[in-house]
Coordinates of C-alpha atoms in Angstrom, one line a residue:
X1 CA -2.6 3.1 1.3
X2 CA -2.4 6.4 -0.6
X3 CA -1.1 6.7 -4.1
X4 CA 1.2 9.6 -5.2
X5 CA 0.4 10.9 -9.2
X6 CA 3.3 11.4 -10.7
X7 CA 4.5 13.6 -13.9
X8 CA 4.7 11.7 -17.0
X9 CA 8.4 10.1 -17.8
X10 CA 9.0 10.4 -13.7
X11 CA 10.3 7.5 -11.8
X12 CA 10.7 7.4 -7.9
X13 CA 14.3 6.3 -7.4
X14 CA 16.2 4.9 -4.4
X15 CA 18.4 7.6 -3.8
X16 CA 21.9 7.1 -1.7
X17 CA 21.3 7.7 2.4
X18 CA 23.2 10.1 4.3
X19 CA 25.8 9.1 6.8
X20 CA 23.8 8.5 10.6
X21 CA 26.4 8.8 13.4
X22 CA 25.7 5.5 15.8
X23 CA 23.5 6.9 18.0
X24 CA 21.3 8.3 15.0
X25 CA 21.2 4.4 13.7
X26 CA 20.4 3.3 17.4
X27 CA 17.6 6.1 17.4
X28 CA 15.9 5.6 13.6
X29 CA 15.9 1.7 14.9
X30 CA 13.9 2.4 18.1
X31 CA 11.9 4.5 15.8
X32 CA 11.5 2.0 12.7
X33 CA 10.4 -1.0 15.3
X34 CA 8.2 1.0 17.6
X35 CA 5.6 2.4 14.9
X36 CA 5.8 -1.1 13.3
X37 CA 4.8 -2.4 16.3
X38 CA 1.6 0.5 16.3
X39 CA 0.7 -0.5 12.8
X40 CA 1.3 3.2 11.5
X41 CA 3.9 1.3 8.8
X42 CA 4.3 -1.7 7.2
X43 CA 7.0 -3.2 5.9
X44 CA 7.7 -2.1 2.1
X45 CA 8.4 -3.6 -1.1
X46 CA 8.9 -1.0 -3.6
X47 CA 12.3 -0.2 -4.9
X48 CA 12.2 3.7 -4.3
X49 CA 13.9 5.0 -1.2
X50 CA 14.5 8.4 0.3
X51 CA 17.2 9.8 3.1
X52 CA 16.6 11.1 6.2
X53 CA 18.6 12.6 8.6
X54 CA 17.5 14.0 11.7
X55 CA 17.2 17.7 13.6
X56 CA 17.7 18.1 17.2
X57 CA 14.7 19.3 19.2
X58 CA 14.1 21.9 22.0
X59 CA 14.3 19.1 24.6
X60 CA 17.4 17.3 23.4
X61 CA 15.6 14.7 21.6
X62 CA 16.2 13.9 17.7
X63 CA 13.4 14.3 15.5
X64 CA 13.4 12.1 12.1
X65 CA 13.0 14.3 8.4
X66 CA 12.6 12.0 5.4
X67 CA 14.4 14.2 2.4
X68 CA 11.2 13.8 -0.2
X69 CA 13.2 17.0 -2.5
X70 CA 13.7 14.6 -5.5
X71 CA 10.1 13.2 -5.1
X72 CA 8.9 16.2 -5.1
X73 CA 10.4 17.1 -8.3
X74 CA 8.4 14.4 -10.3
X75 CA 4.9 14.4 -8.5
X76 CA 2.1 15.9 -10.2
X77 CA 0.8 18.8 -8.3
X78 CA -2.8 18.7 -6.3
X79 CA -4.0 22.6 -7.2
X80 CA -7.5 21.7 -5.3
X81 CA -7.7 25.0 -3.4
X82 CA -8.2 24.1 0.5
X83 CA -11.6 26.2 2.3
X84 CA -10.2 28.9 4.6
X85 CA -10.2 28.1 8.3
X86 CA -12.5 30.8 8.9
X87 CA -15.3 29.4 5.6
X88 CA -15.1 26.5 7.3
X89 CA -16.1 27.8 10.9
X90 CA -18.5 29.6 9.5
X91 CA -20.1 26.4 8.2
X92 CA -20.0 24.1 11.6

């Protein structure tokens, strides 16, 4: 599990899902089921809920984007700075 601070007074939301033409339902479906079936999800019981819509790829295929905008608005920041690639090299 991993837990998401969030500002003070901030409350993730279910927020409305955009309209998913038939195949796009078909597709997030095959999707939903087949990383349930990996154990990469589980299935959830909190009330917030984002959109997603999906982009097409290079190859033709649909690639899923969860919109996270509004959550982003009311999370609290991480300002850890992250070791440069090349610190981190340096150190192996």
């Amino acid at each position: 599990d991993h837990e998401i601070s969030i500002i003070e007074g901030g409350e993730p939301a279910f927020h409305k899902l955009y309209n998913l033409t038939e195949p796009q339902l078909q597709t997030l479906r095959e999707y939903i089921d087949d990383i349930l079936a990996k154990g990469y999800i589980r299935l959830s019981t909190s009330s917030a809920g984002y959109p997603v819509i999906f982009v097409p790829k290079k190859n033709g295929k649909l690639r899923l984007i969860v919109d996270y905008r509004q959550l982003n608005k009311i999370i609290r920041k991480d300002r850890t700075p992250l070791p440069l690639i090349t610190e981190l090299r340096d150190r192996l």
